[in-house]
Coordinates of C-alpha atoms in Angstrom, one line a residue:
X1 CA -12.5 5.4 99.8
X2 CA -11.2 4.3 96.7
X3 CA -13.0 5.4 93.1
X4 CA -14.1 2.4 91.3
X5 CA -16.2 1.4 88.3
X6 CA -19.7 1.0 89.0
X7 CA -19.4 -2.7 88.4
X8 CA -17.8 -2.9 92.0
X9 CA -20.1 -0.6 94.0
X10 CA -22.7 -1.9 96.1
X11 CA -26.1 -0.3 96.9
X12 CA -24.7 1.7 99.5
X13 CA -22.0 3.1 97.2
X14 CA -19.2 1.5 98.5
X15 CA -16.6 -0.5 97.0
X16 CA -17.5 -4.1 97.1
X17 CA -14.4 -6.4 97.5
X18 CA -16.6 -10.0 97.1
X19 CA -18.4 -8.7 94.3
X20 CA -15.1 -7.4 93.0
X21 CA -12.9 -10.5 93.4
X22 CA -16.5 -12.2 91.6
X23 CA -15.6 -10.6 88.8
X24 CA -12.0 -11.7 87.8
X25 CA -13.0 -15.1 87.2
X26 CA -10.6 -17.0 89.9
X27 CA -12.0 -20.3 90.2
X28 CA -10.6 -21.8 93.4
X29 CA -12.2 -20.3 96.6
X30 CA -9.2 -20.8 99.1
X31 CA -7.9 -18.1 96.3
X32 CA -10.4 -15.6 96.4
X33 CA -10.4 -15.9 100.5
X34 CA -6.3 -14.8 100.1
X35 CA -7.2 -12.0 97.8
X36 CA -10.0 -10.8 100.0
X37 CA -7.7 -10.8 103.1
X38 CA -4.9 -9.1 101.0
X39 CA -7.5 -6.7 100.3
X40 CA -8.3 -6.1 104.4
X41 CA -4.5 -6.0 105.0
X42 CA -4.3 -2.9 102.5
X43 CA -7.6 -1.6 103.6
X44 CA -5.7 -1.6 107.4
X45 CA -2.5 -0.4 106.0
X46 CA -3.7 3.0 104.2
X47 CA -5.9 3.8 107.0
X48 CA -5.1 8.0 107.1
X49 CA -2.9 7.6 104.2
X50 CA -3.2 10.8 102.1
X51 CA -3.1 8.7 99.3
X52 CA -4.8 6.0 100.3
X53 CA -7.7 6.2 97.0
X54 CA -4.7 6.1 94.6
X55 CA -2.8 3.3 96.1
X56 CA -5.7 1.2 96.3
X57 CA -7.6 1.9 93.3
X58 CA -3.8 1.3 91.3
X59 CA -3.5 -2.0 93.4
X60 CA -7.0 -2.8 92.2
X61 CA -6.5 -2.1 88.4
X62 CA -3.0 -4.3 88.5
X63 CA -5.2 -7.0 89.7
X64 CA -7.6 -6.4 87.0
X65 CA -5.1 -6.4 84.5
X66 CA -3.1 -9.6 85.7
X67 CA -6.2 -11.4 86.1
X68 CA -7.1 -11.4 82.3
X69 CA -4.1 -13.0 82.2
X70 CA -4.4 -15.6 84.1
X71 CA -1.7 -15.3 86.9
X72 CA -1.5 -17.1 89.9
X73 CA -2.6 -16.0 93.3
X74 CA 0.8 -14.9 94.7
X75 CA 1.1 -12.8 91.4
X76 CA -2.5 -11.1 92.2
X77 CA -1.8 -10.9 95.9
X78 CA 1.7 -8.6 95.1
X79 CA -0.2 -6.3 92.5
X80 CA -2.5 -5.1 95.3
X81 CA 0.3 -4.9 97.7
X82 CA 2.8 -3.3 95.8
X83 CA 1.7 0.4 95.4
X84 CA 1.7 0.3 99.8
X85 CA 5.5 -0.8 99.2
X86 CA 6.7 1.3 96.3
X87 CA 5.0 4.3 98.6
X88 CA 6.9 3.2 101.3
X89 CA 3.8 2.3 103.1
X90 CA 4.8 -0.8 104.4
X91 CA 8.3 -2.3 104.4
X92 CA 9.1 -5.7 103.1
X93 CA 10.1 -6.9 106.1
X94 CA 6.5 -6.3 107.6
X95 CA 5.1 -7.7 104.8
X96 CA 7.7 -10.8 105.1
X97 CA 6.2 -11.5 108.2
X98 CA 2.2 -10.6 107.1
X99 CA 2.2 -12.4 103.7
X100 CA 5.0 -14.4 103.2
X101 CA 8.1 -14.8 101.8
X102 CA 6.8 -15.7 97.8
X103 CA 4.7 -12.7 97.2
X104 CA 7.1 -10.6 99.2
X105 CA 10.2 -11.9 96.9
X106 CA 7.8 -11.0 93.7
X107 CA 7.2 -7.4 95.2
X108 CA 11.1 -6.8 95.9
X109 CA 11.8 -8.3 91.8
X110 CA 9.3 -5.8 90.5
X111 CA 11.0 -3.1 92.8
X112 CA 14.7 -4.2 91.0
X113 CA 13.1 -3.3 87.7
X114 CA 13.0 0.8 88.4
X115 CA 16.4 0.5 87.5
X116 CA 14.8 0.0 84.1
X117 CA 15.1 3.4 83.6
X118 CA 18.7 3.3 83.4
X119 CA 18.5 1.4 80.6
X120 CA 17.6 5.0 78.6
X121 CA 20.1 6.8 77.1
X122 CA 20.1 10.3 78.6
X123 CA 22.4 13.7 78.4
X124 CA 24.5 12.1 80.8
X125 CA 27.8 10.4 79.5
X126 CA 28.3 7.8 82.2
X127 CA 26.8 6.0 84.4
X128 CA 28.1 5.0 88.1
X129 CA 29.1 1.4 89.3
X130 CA 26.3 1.6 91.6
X131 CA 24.0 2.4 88.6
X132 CA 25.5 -0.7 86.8
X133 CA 24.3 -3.5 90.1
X134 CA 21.2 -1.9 89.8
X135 CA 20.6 -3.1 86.4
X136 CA 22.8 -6.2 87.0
X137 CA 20.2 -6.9 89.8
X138 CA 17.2 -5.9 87.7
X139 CA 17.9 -8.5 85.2
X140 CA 18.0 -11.5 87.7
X141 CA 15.1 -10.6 89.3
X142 CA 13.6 -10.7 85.2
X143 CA 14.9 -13.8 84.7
X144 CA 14.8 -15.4 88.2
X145 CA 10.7 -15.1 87.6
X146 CA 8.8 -13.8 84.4
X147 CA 5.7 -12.7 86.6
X148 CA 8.1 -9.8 88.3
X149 CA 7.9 -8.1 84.5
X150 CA 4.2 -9.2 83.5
X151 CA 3.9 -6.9 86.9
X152 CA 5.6 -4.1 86.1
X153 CA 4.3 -3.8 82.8
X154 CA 0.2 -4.1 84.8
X155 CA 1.6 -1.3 87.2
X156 CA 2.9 1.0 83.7
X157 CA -0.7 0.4 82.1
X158 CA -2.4 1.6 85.4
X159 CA -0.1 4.2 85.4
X160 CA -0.8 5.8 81.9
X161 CA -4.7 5.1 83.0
X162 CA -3.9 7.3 86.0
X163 CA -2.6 10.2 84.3
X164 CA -5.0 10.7 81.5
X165 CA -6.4 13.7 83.5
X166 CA -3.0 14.6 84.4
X167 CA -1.3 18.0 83.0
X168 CA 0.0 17.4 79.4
X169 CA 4.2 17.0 80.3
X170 CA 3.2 14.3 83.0
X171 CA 1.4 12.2 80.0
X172 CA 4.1 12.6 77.7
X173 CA 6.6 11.5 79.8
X174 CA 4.8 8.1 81.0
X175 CA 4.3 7.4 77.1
X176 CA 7.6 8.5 76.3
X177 CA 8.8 5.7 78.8
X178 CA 6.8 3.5 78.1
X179 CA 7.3 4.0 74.6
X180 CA 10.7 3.4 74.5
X181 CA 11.3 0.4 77.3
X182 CA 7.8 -1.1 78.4
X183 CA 5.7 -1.8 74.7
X184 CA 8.5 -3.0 73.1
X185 CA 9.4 -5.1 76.1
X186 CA 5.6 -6.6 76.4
X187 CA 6.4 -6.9 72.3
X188 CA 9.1 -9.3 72.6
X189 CA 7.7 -11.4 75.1
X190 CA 4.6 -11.7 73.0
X191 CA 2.0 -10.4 75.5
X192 CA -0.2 -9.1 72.9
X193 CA -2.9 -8.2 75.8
X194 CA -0.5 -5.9 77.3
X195 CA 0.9 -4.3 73.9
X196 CA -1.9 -3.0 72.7
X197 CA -3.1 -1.2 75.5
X198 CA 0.6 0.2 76.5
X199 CA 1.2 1.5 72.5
X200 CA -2.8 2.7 72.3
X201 CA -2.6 5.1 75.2
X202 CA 1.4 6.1 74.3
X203 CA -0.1 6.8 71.2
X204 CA -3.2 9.1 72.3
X205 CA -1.1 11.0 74.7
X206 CA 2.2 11.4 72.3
X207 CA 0.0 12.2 69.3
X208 CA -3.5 13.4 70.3
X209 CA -5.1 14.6 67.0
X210 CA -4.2 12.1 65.1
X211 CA -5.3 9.4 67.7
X212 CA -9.0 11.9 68.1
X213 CA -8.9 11.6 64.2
X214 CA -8.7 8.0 63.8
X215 CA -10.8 7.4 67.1
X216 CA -13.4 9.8 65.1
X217 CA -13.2 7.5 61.8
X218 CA -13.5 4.3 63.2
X219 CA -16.9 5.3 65.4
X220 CA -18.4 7.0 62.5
X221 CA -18.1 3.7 60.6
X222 CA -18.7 1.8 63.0
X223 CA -22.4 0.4 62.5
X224 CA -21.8 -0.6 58.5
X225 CA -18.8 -2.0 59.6
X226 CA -20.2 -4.1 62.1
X227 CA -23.0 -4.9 59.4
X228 CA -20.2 -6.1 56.9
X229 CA -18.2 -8.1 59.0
X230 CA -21.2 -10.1 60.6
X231 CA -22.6 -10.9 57.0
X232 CA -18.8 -11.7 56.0
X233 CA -18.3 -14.2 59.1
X234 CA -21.8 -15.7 58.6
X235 CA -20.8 -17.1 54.9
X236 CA -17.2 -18.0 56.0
X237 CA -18.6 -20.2 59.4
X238 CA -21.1 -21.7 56.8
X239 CA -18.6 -23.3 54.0
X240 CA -16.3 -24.2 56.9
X241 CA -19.1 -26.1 59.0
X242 CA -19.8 -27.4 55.0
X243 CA -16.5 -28.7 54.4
X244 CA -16.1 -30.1 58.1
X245 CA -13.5 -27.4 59.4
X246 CA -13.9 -27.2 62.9
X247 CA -13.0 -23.4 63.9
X248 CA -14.1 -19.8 65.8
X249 CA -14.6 -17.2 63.5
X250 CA -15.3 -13.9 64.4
X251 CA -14.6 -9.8 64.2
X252 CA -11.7 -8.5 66.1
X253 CA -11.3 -5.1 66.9
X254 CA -8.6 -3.3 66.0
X255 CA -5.9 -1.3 67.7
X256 CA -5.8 2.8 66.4
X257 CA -1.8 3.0 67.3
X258 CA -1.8 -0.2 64.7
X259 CA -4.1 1.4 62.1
X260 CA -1.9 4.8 62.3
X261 CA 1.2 3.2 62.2
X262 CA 0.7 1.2 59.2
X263 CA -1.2 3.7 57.6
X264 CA 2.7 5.8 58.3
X265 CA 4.6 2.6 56.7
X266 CA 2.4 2.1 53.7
X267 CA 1.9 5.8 53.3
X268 CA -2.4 4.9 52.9
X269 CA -4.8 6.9 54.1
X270 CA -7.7 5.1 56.2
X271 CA -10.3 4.3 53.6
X272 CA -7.1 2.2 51.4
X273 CA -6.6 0.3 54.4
X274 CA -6.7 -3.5 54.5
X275 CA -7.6 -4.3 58.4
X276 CA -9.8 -1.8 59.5
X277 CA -12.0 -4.6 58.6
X278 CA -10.8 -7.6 60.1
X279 CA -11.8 -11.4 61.1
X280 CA -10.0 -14.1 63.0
X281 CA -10.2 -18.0 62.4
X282 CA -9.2 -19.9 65.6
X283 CA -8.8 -23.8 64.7
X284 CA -8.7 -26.9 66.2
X285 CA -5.5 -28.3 64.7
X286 CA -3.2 -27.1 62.8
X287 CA -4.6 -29.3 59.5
X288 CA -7.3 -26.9 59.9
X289 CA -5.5 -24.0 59.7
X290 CA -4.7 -24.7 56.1
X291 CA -7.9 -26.4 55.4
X292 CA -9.7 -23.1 56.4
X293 CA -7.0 -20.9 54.8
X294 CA -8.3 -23.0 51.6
X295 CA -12.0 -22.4 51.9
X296 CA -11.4 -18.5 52.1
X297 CA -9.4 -18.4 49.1
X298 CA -11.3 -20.6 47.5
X299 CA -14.4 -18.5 47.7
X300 CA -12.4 -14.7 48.0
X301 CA -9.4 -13.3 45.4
X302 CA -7.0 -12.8 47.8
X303 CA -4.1 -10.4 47.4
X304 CA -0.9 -12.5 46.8
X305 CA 1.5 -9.6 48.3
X306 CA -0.4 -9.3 51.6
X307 CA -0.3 -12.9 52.1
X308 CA 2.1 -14.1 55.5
X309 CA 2.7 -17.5 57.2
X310 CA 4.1 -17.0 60.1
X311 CA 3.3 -20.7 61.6
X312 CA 5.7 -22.2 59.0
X313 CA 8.3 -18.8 59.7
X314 CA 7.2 -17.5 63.2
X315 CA 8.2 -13.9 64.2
X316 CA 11.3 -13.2 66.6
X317 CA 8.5 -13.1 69.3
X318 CA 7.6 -16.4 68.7
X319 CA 4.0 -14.9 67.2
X320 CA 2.1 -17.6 64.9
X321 CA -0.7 -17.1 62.6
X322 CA -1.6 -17.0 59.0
X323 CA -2.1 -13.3 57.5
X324 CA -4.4 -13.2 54.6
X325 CA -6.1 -10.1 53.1
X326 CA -9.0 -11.0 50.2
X327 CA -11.4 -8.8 48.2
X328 CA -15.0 -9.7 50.4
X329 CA -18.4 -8.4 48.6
X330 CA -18.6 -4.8 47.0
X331 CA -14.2 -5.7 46.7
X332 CA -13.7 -4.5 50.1
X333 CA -10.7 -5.4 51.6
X334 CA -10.7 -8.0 54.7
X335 CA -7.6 -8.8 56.5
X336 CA -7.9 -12.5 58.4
X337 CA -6.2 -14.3 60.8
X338 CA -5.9 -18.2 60.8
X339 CA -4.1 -19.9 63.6
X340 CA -4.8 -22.5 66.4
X341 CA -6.6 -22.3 69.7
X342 CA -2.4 -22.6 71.4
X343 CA -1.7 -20.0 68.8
X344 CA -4.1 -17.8 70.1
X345 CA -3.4 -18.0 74.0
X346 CA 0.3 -17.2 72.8
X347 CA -0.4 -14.6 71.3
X348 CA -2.4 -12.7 74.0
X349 CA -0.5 -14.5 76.9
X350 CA 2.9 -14.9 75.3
X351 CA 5.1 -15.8 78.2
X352 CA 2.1 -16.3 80.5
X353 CA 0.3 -19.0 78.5
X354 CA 4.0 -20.8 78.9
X355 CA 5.0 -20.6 82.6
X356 CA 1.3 -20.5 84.1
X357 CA 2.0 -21.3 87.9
X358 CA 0.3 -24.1 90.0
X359 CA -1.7 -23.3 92.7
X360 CA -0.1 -24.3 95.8
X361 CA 3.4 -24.4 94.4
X362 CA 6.4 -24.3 96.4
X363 CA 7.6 -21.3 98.5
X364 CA 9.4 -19.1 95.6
X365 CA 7.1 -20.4 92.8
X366 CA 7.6 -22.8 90.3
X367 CA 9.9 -23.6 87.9
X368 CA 10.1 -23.8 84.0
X369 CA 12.3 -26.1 82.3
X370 CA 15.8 -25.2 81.3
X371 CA 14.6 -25.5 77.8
X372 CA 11.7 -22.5 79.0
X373 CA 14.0 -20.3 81.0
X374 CA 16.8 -20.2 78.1
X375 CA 14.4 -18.5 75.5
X376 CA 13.3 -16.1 78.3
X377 CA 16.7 -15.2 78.7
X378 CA 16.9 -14.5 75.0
X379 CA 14.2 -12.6 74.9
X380 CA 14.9 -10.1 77.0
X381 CA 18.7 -10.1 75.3
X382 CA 16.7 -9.4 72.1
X383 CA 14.7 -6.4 73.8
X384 CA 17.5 -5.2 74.8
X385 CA 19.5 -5.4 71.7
X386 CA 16.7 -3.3 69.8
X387 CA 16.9 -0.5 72.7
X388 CA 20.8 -0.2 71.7
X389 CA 19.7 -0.2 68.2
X390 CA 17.5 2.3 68.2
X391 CA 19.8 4.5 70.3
X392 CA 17.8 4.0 73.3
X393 CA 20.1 2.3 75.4
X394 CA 23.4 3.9 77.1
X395 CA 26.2 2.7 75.6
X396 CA 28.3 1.7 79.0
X397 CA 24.9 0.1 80.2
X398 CA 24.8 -1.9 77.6
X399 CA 29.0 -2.7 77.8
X400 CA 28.8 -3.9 81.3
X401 CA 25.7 -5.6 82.1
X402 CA 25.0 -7.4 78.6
X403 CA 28.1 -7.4 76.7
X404 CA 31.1 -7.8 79.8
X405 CA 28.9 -10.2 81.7
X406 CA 27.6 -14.2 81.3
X407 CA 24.4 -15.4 82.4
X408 CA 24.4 -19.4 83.4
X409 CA 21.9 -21.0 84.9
X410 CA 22.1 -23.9 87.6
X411 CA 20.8 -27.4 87.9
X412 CA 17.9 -25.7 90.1
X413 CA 17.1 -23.2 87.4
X414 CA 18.8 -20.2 89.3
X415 CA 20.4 -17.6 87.1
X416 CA 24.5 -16.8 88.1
X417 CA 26.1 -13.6 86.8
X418 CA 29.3 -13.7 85.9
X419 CA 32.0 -11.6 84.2
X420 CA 33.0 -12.6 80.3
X421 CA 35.5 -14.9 80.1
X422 CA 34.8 -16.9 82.9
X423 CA 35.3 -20.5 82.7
X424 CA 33.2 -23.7 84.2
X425 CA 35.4 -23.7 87.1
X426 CA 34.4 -20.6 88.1
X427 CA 30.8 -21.2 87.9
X428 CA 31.8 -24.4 89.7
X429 CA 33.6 -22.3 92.9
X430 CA 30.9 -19.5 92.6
X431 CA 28.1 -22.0 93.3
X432 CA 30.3 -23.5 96.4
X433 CA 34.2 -23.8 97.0
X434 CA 33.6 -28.2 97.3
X435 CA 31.8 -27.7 94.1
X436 CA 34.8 -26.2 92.3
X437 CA 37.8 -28.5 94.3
X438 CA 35.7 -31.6 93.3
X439 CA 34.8 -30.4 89.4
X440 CA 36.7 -32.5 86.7
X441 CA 34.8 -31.4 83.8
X442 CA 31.7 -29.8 82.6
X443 CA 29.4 -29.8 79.5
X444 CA 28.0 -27.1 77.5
X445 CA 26.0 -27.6 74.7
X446 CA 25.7 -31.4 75.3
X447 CA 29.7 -31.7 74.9
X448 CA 32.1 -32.1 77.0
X449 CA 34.6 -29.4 77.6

């Protein structure tokens, strides 16, 4: 049977799947009945599997993952299925007919995206034509439906989770991967859930003594630390409750791969740092952002040169917040975070606190707006833009599928692929041959052309 945490083991020492799906916080029962059946399905699948534990315990820590984020059921239900089909376990045709044609269409997008790794510039000089549809096709499926990447990117966390006993060259290649495609992928779609953990265990596997180090720093500390910030926090939720702010404030824990790598960029060892102590405002409105950013500088020196506002000048990523470090009691150094409650779920949700799916959407899932869909695109242009930048990205990859080809989206919200140069006629006769005889003009950008 599969290893779990203890949370999920019943008296007898089993797994427990109702006190399991309990735990993820799904509120609607006919929800939690699909997952449990799901769960059966794979239970009945894996039967004699050699693998069986692995595939269903990775299922079950994809469904974990998503779950924090909120997905829908469909997205939930294709986590736990999807190990038994990258295996091989069970076709997609079998599962077409078991579990429909939605989760099945999800499973088969997040099965496009191993061509991902021909993204990656390698020794090799050139890449095949065949090589080329797979990323071609990889794409779509990305932008066709944002939940086929917030997958893959669960499945590469339960991954690096799975090989943390593993021999050392198995570790360092997941974090070399994931390093160099997957982080700064969950980066520029602003999952900041998904970030941190992806870079922290990269980070602990690519550079163990320096991760033990840090690790080693931050628990020694941890107790005045704690002591400090709660004292801090009291005074600040205080004035604000004084002055009529209405706002969360609290500690927030930070991320070692952050602390190391701006201890690297600032060249500071850890006792000069500015966040290791660190406090988060969550406001109502956007008024009280300011109002609150007021009240702390009010009653703290801040330090002019650390201070960002990234509401009024958001980051590529879309991020908002206010960064602020001031001098707190015995002129320690607090770094704090002002931004809104919508703020907040975008930054920890990013694309996911946008394009949350319905229960009991249509077959195939629902849609965003054009509006929606268009910045997704152009996100994952900008991720793949700083893979070529970097040198990460094949140089013909990048010539075919981003810079020979044009992406256009239909009145239904599907994505068409087309080769440069082509014209509105030709998206005309590619969508269907009365489409293109009947077309007598088009209009892009709101004009007509």
């Amino acid at each position: 049977m599969v290893a779990v945490r203890s949370a999920h083991i019943n008296k007898a020492g089993e797994f427990d799947p109702e006190k399991w799906i309990a735990s993820l916080g799904i509120t609607s029962q006919k929800s939690c009945e699909c997952l449990a059946e799901t769960w059966a399905y794979c239970l009945q699948q894996t039967q004699g599997h050699p693998d069986a534990s692995l595939l269903l315990w990775r299922g079950v820590e994809m469904v974990e993952i998503l779950s924090t984020l909120s997905m829908d059921i469909d997205t939930l239900r294709a986590a736990l299925l999807f190990p038994l089909a990258d295996a091989n376990v069970v076709s997609e045709d079998v599962l077409r007919e078991s579990v429909g044609k939605s989760v099945v269409n999800l499973i088969h997008g997040v099965r496009d995206m191993a061509a991902i790794r021909q993204l990656k510039a390698t020794h090799t000089d050139s890449v095949s034509s065949e090589q080329v549809d797979n990323v071609r096709r990889m794409l779509l499926a990305m932008v066709d439906d944002f939940r086929c990447v917030v997958i893959k990117l669960a499945e590469r966390i339960a991954h690096l989770r799975e090989v943390k006993d593993a021999p050392e060259d198995e570790r360092v290649l997941a974090a070399k991967e994931c390093t160099n495609i997957y982080a700064p992928l969950a980066n520029r779609l602003g999952i900041g859930q998904l970030k941190w953990e992806l870079e922290d265990y990269c980070f602990r596997y690519l550079h163990p003594t320096e991760y033990k180090r840090i690790a080693k720093l931050l628990h020694e500390r941890r107790l005045d630390r704690e002591h400090y910030i709660e004292e801090f926090v009291g005074h600040l939720r205080a004035e604000m409750k004084a002055e009529g702010v209405k706002a969360e404030v609290y500690g927030r824990p930070k991320h070692i791969y952050s602390i190391w790598r701006k201890m690297q960029k600032k060249n500071l060892a850890f006792d000069e740092l500015f966040d290791v102590r660190a406090v988060r405002i969550v406001a109502e409105r956007l008024q009280d952002c300011y109002a609150a950013l007021g009240i702390v500088h009010t009653h703290y020196r801040h330090l002019p040169d650390e201070f960002d506002d990234y509401v009024a000048n958001p980051k590529p990523n879309g991020y908002q917040s206010i960064h602020t470090v001031v001098l707190g009691p015995g002129g320690k150094t607090v770094e704090i975070q002002i931004r809104t409650k919508q703020m907040h779920e975008d930054a920890e949700l990013g694309v996911a606190a946008h394009w949350k799916y319905k229960e009991g959407a249509a077959a195939g899932g629902a849609r965003s707006g054009h509006e929606d869909r268009i910045a997704w695109l152009r996100k994952l242009i900008a991720w793949q833009e700083e893979m070529a930048d970097s040198g990460e990205m094949l140089d013909e990859v990048r010539s075919q599928v981003f810079d020979d080809r044009v992406y256009v989206f239909t009145p239904k919200g599907d994505v068409v692929d087309l080769p440069a140069g082509s014209t509105p006629l030709d998206f005309a006769y590619h969508i269907h041959s009365d489409v293109g005889h009947r077309c007598i003009g088009a209009k892009i950008g709101g004009r007509i052309v």
